Structures are given as structure tokens and as C-alpha cells.
Tab-separated table of C-alpha atoms in Angstrom:
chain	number	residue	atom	x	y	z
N	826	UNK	CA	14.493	-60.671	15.461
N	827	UNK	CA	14.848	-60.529	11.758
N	828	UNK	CA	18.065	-58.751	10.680
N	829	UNK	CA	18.032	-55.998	8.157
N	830	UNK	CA	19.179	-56.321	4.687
N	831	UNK	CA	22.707	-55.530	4.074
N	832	UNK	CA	22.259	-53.520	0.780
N	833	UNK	CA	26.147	-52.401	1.150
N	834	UNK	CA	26.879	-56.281	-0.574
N	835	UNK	CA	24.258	-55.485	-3.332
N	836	UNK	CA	26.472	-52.720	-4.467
N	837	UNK	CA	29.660	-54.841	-3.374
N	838	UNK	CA	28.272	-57.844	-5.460
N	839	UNK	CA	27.936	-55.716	-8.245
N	840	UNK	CA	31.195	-54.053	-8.506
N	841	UNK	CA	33.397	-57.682	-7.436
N	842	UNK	CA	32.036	-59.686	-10.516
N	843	UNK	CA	32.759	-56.889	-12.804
N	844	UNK	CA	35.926	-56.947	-11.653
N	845	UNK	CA	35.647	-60.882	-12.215
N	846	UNK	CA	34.725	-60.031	-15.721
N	847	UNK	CA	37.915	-57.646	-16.517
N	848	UNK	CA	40.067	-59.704	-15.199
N	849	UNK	CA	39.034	-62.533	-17.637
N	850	UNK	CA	38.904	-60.124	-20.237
N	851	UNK	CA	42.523	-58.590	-18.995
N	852	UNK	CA	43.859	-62.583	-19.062
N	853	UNK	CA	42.218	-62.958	-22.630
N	854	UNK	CA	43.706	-59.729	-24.446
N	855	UNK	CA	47.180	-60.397	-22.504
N	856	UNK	CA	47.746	-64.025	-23.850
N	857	UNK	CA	47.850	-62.134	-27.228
N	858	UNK	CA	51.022	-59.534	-26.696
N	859	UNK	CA	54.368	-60.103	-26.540
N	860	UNK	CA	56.192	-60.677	-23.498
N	861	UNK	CA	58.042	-57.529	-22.102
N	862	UNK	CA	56.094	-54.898	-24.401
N	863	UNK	CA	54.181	-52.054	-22.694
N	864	UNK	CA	51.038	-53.653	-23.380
N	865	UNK	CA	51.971	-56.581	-22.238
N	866	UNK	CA	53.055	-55.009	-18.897
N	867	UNK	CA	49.926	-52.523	-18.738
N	868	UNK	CA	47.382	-55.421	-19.120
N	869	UNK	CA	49.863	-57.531	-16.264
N	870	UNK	CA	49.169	-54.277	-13.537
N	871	UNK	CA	45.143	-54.238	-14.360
N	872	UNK	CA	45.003	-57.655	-13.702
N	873	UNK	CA	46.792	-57.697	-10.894
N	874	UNK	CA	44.628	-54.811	-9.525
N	875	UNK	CA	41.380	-56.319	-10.210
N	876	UNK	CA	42.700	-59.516	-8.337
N	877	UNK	CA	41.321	-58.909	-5.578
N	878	UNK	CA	37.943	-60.452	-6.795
N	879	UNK	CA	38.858	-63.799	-5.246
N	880	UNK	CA	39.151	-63.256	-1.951
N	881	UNK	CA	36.753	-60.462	-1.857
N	882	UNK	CA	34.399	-62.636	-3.231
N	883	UNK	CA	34.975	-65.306	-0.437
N	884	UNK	CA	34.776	-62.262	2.212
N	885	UNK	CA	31.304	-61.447	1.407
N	886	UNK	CA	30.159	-64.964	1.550
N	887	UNK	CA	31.758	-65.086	4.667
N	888	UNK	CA	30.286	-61.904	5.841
N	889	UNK	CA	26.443	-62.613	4.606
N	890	UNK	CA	26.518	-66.018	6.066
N	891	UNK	CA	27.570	-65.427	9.670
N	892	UNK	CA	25.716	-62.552	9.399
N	893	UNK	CA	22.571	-64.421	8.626
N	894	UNK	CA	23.238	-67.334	11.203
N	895	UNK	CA	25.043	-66.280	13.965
N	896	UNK	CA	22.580	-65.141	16.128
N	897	UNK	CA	20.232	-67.916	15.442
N	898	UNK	CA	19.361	-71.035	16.770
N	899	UNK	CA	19.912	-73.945	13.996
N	900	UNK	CA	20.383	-77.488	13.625
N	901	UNK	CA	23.593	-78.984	11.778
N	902	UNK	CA	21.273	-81.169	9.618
N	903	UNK	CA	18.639	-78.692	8.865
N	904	UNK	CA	21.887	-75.999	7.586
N	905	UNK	CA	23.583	-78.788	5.796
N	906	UNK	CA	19.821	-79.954	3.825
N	907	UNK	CA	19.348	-76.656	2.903
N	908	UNK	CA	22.646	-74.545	1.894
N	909	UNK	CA	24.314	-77.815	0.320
N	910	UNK	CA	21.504	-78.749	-1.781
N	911	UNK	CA	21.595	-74.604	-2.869
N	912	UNK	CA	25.042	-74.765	-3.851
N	913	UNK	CA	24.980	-78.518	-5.081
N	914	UNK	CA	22.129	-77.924	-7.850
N	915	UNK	CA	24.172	-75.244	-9.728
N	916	UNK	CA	27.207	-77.107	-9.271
N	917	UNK	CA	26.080	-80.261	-10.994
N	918	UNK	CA	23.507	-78.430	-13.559
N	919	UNK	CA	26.824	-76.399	-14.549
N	920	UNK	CA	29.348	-78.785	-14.592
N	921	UNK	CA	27.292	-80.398	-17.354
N	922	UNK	CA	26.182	-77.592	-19.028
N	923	UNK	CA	29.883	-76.375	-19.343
N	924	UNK	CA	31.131	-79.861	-20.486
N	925	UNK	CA	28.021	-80.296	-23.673
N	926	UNK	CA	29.374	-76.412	-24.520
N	927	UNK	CA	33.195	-76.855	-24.565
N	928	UNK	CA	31.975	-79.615	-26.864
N	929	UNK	CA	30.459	-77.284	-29.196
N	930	UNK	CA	33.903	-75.583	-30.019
N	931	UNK	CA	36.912	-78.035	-29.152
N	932	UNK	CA	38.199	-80.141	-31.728
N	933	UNK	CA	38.074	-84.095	-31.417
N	934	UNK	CA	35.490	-83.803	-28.837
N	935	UNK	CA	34.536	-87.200	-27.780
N	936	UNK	CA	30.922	-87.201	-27.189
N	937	UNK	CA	30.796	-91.316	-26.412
N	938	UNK	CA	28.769	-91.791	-23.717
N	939	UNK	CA	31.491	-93.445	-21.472
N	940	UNK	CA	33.612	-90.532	-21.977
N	941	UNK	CA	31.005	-87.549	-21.132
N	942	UNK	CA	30.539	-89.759	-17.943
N	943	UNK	CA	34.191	-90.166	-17.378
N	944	UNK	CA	34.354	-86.498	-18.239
N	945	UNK	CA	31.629	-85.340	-15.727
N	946	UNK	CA	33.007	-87.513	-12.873
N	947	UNK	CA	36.288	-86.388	-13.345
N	948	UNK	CA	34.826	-82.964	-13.371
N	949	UNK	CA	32.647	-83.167	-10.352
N	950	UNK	CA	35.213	-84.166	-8.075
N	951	UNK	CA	37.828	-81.415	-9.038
N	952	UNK	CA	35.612	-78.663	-9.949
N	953	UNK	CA	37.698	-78.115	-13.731
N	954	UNK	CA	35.198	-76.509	-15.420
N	955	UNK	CA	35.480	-72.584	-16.280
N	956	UNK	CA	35.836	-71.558	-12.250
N	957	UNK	CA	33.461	-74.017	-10.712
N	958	UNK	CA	36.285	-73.467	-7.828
N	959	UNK	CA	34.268	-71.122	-6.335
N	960	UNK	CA	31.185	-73.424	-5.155
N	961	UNK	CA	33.750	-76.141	-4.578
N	962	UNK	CA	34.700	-74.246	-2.256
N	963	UNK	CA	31.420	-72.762	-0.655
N	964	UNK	CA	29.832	-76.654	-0.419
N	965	UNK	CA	33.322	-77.141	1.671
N	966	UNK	CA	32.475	-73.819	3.858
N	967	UNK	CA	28.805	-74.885	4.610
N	968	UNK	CA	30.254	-78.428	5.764
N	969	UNK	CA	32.564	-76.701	7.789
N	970	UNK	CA	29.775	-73.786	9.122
N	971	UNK	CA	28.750	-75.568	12.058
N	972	UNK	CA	31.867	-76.237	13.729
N	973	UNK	CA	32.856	-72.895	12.300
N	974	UNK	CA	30.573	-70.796	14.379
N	975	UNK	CA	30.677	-72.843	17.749
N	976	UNK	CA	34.937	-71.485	17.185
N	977	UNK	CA	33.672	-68.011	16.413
N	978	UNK	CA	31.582	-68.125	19.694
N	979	UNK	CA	33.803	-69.531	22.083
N	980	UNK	CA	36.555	-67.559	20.936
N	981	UNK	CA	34.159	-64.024	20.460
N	982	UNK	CA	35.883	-62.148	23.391
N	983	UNK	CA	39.188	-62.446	21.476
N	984	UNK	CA	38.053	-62.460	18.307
N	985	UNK	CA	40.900	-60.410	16.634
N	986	UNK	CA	43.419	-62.338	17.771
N	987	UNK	CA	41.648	-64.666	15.940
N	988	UNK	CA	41.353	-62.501	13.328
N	989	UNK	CA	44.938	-61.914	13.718
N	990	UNK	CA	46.211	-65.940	13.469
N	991	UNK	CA	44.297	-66.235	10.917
N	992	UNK	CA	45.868	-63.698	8.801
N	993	UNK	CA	49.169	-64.857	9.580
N	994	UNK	CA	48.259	-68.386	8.734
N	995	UNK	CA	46.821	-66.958	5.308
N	996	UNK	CA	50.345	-65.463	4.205
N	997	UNK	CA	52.394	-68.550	5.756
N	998	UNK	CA	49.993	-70.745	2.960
N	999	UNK	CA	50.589	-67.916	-0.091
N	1000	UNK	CA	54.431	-67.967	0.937
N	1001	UNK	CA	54.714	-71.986	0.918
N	1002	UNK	CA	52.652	-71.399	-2.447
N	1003	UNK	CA	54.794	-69.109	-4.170
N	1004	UNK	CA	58.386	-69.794	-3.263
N	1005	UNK	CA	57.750	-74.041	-2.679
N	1006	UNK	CA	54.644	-75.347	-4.253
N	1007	UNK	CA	54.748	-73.839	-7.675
N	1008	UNK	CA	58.201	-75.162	-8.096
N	1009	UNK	CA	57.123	-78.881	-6.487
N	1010	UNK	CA	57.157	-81.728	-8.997
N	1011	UNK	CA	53.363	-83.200	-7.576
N	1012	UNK	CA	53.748	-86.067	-10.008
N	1013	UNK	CA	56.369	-87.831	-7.411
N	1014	UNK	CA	53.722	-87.200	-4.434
N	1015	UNK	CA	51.770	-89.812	-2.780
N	1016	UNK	CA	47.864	-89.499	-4.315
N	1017	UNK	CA	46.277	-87.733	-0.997
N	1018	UNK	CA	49.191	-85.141	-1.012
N	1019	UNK	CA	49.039	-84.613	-4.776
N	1020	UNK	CA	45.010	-83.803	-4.876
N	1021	UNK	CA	45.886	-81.284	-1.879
N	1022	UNK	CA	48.464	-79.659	-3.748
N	1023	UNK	CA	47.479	-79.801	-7.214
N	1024	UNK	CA	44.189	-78.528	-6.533
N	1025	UNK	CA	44.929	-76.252	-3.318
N	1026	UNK	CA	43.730	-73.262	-5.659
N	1027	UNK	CA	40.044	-74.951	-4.626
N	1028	UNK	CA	40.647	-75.887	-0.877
N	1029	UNK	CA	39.368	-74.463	1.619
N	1030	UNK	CA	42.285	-73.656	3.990
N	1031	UNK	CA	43.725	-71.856	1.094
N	1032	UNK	CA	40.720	-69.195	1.381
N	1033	UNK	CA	40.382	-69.540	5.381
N	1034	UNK	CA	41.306	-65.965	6.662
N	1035	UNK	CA	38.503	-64.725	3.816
N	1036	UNK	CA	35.828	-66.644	6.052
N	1037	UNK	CA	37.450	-65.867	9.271
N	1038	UNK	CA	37.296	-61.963	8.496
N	1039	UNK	CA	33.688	-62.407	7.149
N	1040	UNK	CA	32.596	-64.013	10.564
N	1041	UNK	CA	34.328	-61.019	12.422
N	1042	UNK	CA	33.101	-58.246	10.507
N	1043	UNK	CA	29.330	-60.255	11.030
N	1044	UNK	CA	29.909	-60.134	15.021
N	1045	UNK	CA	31.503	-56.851	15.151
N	1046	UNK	CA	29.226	-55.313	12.547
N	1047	UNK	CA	28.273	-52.152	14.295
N	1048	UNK	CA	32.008	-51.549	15.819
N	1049	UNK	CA	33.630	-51.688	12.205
N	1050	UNK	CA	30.997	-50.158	10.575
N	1051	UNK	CA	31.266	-46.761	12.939
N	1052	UNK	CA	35.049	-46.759	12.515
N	1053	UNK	CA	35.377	-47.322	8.782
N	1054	UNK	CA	32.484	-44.540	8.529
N	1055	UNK	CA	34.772	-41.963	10.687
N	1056	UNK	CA	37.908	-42.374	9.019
N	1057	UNK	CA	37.153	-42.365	4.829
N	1058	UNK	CA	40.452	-40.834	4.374
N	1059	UNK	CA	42.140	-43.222	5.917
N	1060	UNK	CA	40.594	-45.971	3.964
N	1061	UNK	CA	41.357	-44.171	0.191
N	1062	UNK	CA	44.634	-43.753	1.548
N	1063	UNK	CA	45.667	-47.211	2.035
N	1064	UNK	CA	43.943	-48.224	-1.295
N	1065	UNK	CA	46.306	-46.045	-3.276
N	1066	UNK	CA	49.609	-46.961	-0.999
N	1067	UNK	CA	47.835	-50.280	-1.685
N	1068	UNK	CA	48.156	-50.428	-5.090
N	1069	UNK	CA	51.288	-48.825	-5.478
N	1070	UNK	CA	53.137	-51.397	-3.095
N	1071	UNK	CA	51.011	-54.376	-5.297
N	1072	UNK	CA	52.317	-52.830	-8.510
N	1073	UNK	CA	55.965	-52.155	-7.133
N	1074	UNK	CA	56.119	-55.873	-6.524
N	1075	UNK	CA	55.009	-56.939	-9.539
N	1076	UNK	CA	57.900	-55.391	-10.959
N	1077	UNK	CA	60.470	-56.762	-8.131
N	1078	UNK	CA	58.771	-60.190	-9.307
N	1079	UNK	CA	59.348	-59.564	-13.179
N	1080	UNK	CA	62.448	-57.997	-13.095
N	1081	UNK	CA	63.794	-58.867	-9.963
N	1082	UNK	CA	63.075	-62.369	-9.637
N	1083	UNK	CA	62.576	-63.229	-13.543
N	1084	UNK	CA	58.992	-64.507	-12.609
N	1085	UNK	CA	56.937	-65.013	-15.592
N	1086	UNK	CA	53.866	-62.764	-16.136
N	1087	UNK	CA	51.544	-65.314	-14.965
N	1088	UNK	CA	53.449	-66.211	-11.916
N	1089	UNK	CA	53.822	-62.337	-11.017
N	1090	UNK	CA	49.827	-61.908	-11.638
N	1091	UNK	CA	48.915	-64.886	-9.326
N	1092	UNK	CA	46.316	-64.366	-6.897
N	1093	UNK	CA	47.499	-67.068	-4.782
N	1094	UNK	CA	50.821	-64.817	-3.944
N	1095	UNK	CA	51.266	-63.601	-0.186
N	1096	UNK	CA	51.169	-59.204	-1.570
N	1097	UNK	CA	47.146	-59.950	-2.729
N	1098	UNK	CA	46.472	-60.737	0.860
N	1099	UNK	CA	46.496	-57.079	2.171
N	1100	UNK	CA	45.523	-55.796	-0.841
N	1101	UNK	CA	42.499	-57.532	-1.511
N	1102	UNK	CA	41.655	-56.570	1.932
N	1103	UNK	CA	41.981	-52.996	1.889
N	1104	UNK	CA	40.226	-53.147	-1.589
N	1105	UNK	CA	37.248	-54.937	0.253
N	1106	UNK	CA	37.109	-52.670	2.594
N	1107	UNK	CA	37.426	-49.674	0.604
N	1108	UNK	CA	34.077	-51.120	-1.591
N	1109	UNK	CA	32.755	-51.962	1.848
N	1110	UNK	CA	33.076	-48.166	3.241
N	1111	UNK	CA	31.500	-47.259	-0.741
N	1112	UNK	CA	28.794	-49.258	-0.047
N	1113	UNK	CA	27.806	-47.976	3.243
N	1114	UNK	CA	27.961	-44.507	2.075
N	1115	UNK	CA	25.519	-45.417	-0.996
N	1116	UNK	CA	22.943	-47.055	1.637
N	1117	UNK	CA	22.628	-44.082	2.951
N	1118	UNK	CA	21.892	-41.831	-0.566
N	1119	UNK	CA	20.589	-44.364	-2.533
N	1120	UNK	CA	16.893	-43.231	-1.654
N	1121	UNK	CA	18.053	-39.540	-2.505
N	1122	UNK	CA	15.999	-37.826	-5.925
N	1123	UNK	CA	19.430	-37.661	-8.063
N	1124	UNK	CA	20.092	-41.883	-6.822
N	1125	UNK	CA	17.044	-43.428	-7.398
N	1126	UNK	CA	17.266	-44.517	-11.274
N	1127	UNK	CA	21.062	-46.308	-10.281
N	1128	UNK	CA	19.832	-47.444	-7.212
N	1129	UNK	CA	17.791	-50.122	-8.620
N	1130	UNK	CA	20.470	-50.353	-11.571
N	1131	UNK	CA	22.818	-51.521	-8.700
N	1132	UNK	CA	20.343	-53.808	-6.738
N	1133	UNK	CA	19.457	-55.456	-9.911
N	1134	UNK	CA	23.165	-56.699	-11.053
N	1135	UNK	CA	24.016	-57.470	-7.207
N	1136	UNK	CA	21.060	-59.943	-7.454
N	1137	UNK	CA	22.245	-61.792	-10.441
N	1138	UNK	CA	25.801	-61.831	-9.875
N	1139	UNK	CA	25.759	-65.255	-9.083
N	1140	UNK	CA	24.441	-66.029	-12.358
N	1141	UNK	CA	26.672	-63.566	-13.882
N	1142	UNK	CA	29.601	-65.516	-12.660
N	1143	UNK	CA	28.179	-68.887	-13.934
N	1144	UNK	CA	27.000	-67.434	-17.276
N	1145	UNK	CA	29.996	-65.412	-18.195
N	1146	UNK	CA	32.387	-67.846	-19.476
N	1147	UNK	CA	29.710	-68.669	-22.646
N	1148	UNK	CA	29.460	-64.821	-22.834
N	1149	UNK	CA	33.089	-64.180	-23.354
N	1150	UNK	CA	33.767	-67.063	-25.163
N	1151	UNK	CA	31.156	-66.023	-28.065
N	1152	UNK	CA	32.478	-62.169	-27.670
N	1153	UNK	CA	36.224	-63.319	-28.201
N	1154	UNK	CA	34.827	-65.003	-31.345
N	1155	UNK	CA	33.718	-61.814	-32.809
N	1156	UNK	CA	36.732	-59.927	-31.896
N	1157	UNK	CA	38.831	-62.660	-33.602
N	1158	UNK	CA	37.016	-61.859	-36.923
N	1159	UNK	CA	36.931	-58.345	-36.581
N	1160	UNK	CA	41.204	-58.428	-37.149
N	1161	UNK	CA	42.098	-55.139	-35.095
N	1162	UNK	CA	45.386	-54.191	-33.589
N	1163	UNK	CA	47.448	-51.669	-31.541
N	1164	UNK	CA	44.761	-49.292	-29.803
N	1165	UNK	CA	41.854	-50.147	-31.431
N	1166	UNK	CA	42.568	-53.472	-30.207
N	1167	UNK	CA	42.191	-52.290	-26.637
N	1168	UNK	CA	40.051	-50.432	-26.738
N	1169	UNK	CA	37.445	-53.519	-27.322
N	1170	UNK	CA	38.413	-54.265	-23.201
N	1171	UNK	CA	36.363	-52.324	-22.069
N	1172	UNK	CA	33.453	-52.761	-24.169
N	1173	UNK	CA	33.721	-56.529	-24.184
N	1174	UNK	CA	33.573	-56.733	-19.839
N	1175	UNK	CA	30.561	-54.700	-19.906
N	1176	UNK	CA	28.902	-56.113	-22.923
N	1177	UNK	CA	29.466	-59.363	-21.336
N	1178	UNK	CA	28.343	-58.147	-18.086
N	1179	UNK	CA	25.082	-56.872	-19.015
N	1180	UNK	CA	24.402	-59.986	-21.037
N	1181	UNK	CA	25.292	-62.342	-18.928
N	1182	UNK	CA	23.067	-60.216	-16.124
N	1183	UNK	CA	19.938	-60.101	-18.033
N	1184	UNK	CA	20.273	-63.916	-19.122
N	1185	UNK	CA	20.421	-64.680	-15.241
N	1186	UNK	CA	17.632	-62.817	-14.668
N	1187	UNK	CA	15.137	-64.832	-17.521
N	1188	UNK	CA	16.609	-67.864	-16.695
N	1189	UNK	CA	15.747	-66.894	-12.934
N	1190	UNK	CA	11.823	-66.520	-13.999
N	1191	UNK	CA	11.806	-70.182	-15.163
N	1192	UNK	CA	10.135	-72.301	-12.577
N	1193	UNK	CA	12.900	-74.911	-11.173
N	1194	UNK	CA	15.286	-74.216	-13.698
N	1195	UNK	CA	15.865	-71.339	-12.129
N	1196	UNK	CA	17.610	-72.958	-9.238
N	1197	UNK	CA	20.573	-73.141	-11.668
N	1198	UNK	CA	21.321	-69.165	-11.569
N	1199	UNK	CA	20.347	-69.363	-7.447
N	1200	UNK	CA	16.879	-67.655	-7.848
N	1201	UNK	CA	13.650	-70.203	-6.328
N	1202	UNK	CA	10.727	-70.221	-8.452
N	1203	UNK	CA	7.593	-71.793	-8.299
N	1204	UNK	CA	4.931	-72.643	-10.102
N	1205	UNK	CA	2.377	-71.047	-8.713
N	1206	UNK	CA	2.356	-67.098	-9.829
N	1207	UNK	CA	1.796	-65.999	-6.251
N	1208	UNK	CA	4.634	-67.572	-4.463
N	1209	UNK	CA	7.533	-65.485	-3.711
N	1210	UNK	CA	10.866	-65.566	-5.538
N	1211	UNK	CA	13.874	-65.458	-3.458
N	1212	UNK	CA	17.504	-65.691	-4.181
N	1213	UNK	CA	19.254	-68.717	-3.219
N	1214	UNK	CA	22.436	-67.361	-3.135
N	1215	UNK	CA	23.013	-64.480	-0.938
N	1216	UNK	CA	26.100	-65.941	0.526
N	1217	UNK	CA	27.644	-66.309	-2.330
């Protein structure tokens, strides 16, 4: 039986990479104030609020993964054929693509041919390019389904305690993060432990509960679904306590603790754990309520509005970078400052939103190349175009 489409992640898609966007754009405007001043702090809080794009980002692939396989009956070759070689293509087409275009701007950019292959090497294997992380990650995931979903179904009748573990695993790893291994001198480590803890920001186990909840919101789909519905209060509630609590520590970090800004904004800190949950949720619960207007008279010009940029987010997230980079350029010669300053934020995360959206979607109608944006095209003008990255 073929499952329905979960149009609740179009909308979710949508709304998370925005959120990527501002926080980039956030991080950008931020580097340029001086520690300590209002705007400094103001632009510290947004970030921090729009972390939650991470981990909500590794929720849905979680979610639309198990969701899709679960039920059905696959082979561990056939998966591994088809969702690596997916997630491999744009890895490798982007890895170069973002190694010729930091060329284009950096100064003293060797472009010997030993050194662009030394360069790309380097590059594949640590995933260093503009936030690449992200399908290091997934190609780890879809090595790891298999054995992933025999656990989910052995352990289904006691699935959140599962749930549960894993959660409490997930802060253990931010605590040991925060309070030991941003303080740990890796350069004394032996060379296995050094790659796991220099690069644990694109490891697997440092993302694990994301999956885990993903797989249990698949299963329990239905159950969740009902009581999420019934209770919207209580949902908006514990967005804004949420927030509040995320913000409070912030403070406790920068004032308290004399963290620096950019160890007080770091998603891999054990308070983003709840929150980013409850914010998933809460766009979750948004989404379901917008599946079921989004046919109504006063919906139907957004509804496809929505559909369309939850389609190319994939390539929105591989695109952006260039976008931003190219927009910071222009505010750099434009010279404003104070208010007028900031108020470019907002108009650069959209502008490079809808840019890098639409430049998905031509590069999507290119036959083969279009594998690089996750959209499969071919040749002939009668064959169907499908997204290859609806887990992601």
C-alpha cells in the first residue's frame, strides 16, 4: 500500500531552511558589531532562536525516511545503490563546485592541479566546504538505515523508552561537548580520536536522538499526530517557555560563565536539545493544521507558494552560500550603519532565499545535471521528474 504524501514537511521544509538562511545572515551581520553592545546581543538571541534548524533538519530526514521504508520489504544492497548514490552525486558535484568558487574570491588561491586535488580530497573526506556536514552526515544515516530499522522493530513495543535513552544519550554528548571537548587540546590526541573529535560537529552519533525521534514519530504517526492536534495550546505554550528558558541561558552563559558569543550561540550545547524539539514540533502541529486548509479558496495561491520552496529546499541549502556571498558583496559597497544597517537582514535572507529557490528549480529542469540540486531528469520530455531528496 502506497503511503500518502506528508505535505506537513513541504511546509516544514520551507520554513527550516529559511531559518537556515537567517541564521547565516544573523552570523554574517554579528561578526561586524562590537562585543557586549545591544546589537551585538540582539543578533546573539535571533541566532540562537533560529538554531534549531540543525536538528530539525535531521528530524525530518529522519521522519520522511522511516516513514517511507518502514513498512516495506527492502534489500540492504538495493537501499544502499540507491539513497547513497542520491546523496553521493551532490556531495561530490558540490564539493567541487564550492572549491573552483572560493577560488574566485580568496586571495593566493592556488589553482595547481596537485593542489585542487589535494584540496578536493582533503575536502571529500571531512565535508569542509560551506556546510557539506549535512550530507556527510545523511550518506552516514543511509549506511546505518538497515541495521537502524531492524532496532526500531525489535524494540517497537517500547519504543519510547527508546525514545527516552536516546534523548538522554543526546544531552550526555552536548554536555561532554560543551564543558570538555571545546576546551580539549585535539592536537595531543592519537589520529582516530582527533578526526572523532575535531569533526564530531559531522558525526553521526552527535545527531542520533534527531533520527531516533524521526523513526518514532514514523511508527507512531497516527498516535502523535491525534495528540499534538488536541492540545495546540499546549504546544505554543512550551515554544514561548521554550524560548525564554533558551534566551535566559544565553545570558547565564555570557554573563555568568564569561562564554564568548560564539560559544553561548552553539548549536552543539545541551539547552538546543529541547528547544529544537519543541520548535519542531510546534512547525510540525503548523503544518498539520495547513494540510488541512491549504485546499480552502483564501489558501490556494500560498499553497503552491509553500509546496514550491519545500521542493527546492535542498537546493536552497546547497545554493545559498554563493547567494549570500554575492549579497554580502553588495552590502559591503553600499557603506550603511546603525538601523539602516539592519534593516538589510531581513531583506538579504529572503532575497537570498528566493534566489537561491528559483536557481534550484532551473537547474532542476536540466537533464542529469539536475541530480546536483536532488531533482531526476531525463531526457526524454515525457518521463517524470521526481525529487531525489525527500529525506533530506
Amino acid at each position: 500500500m502506497k503511503k500518502q504524501h506528508l505535505y506537513e514537511v513541504d511546509l516544514m521544509r520551507a520554513c527550516i531552511i529559511l531559518g537556515v538562511i537567517f541564521v547565516h545572515v544573523f552570523s554574517a551581520f554579528d561578526a561586524q558589531t562590537p562585543a557586549f553592545s545591544r546589537t551585538n546581543i540582539s543578533l546573539d538571541l535571533l541566532t540562537m532562536a533560529f538554531h534549531f534548524t540543525r536538528e530539525a533538519f535531521m528530524f525530518i530526514t529522519g521522519l520522511v525516511l522511516f516513514y517511507t521504508y518502514y513498512d516495506r520489504t527492502f534489500t540492504v544492497w538495493s537501499f544502499w545503490r540507491k539513497r547513497l548514490s542520491l546523496i553521493a552525486v551532490p556531495y561530490i558535484a558540490w564539493t567541487a563546485l564550492y572549491i573552483l568558487f572560493t577560488g574566485t574570491y580568496l586571495n593566493h588561491f592556488n589553482w595547481a592541479w596537485q593542489s585542487l586535488a589535494h584540496r578536493f580530497g582533503h575536502a571529500l573526506l571531512t565535508a569542509n566546504q560551506f556546510f557539506l556536514y549535512f550530507l556527510l552526515v545523511s550518506m552516514q544515516l543511509y549506511v546505518l538505515f538497515p541495521l537502524i530499522v531492524k532496532m526500531v522493530r525489535k524494540l517497537e513495543r517500547h519504543l519510547w523508552w527508546l525514545v527516552s535513552v536516546s534523548f538522554a544519550l543526546e544531552i550526555g554528548i552536548m554536555v561532554l561537548n560543551q564543558t570538555v571537548l571545546n576546551h580539549l587540546d585535539v592536537s595531543r590526541l592519537p589520529t582516530w580520536l582527533f578526526i572523532l573529535v575535531h569533526y564530531r560537529d559531522r558525526f553521526i552519533l552527535t545527531y542520533q536522538f534527531w533520527f531516533v525521534a524521526g523513526a518514532a514519530l514514523s511508527v507512531k504517526y497516527n498516535q502523535v499526530k491525534n495528540w499534538v492536534s488536541s492540545r495546540p495550546g499546549v504546544v505554543g505554550v512550551a515554544a514561548v517557555l521554550g524560548i525564554l528558558v533558551l534566551w535566559a541561558t544565553y545570558f547565564v552563559e555570557r554573563f555568568g560563565l564569561h562564554m564568548t558569543d560564539g560559544e553561548a550561540v552553539d548549536v552543539l550545547q545541551p539547552i538546543m536539545i529541547p528547544y529544537a524539539l519543541i520548535v519542531a514540533t510546534l512547525l510540525w502541529s503548523i503544518g498539520l493544521k495547513w494540510t488541512r486548509v491549504m485546499a480552502e479558496p483564501g489558501l490556494r495561491r500560498v499553497t503552491p507558494v509553500i509546496r514550491f520552496f519545500g521542493g527546492v529546499s535542498f537546493g536552497i541549502f546547497l545554493l545559498h552560500p554563493i547567494a549570500l556571498h554575492y549579497l554580502e558583496q553588495i552590502d559591503n559597497r553600499l557603506h550603511l550603519h546603525g538601523a539602516a544597517h539592519l534593516v538589510l537582514i531581513p531583506f538579504t535572507a529572503v532575497l537570498a532565499y528566493v534566489l537561491s529557490g528559483f536557481a534550484a528549480y532551473l537547474i532542476g529542469k536540466i537533464p542529469f545535471v539536475s541530480y546536483i540540486v536532488g531533482t531526476k531528469t531525463r531526457l526524454r520530455r515525457s518521463s517524470a521528474r521526481a525529487p531525489l531528496s525527500k529525506a533530506v
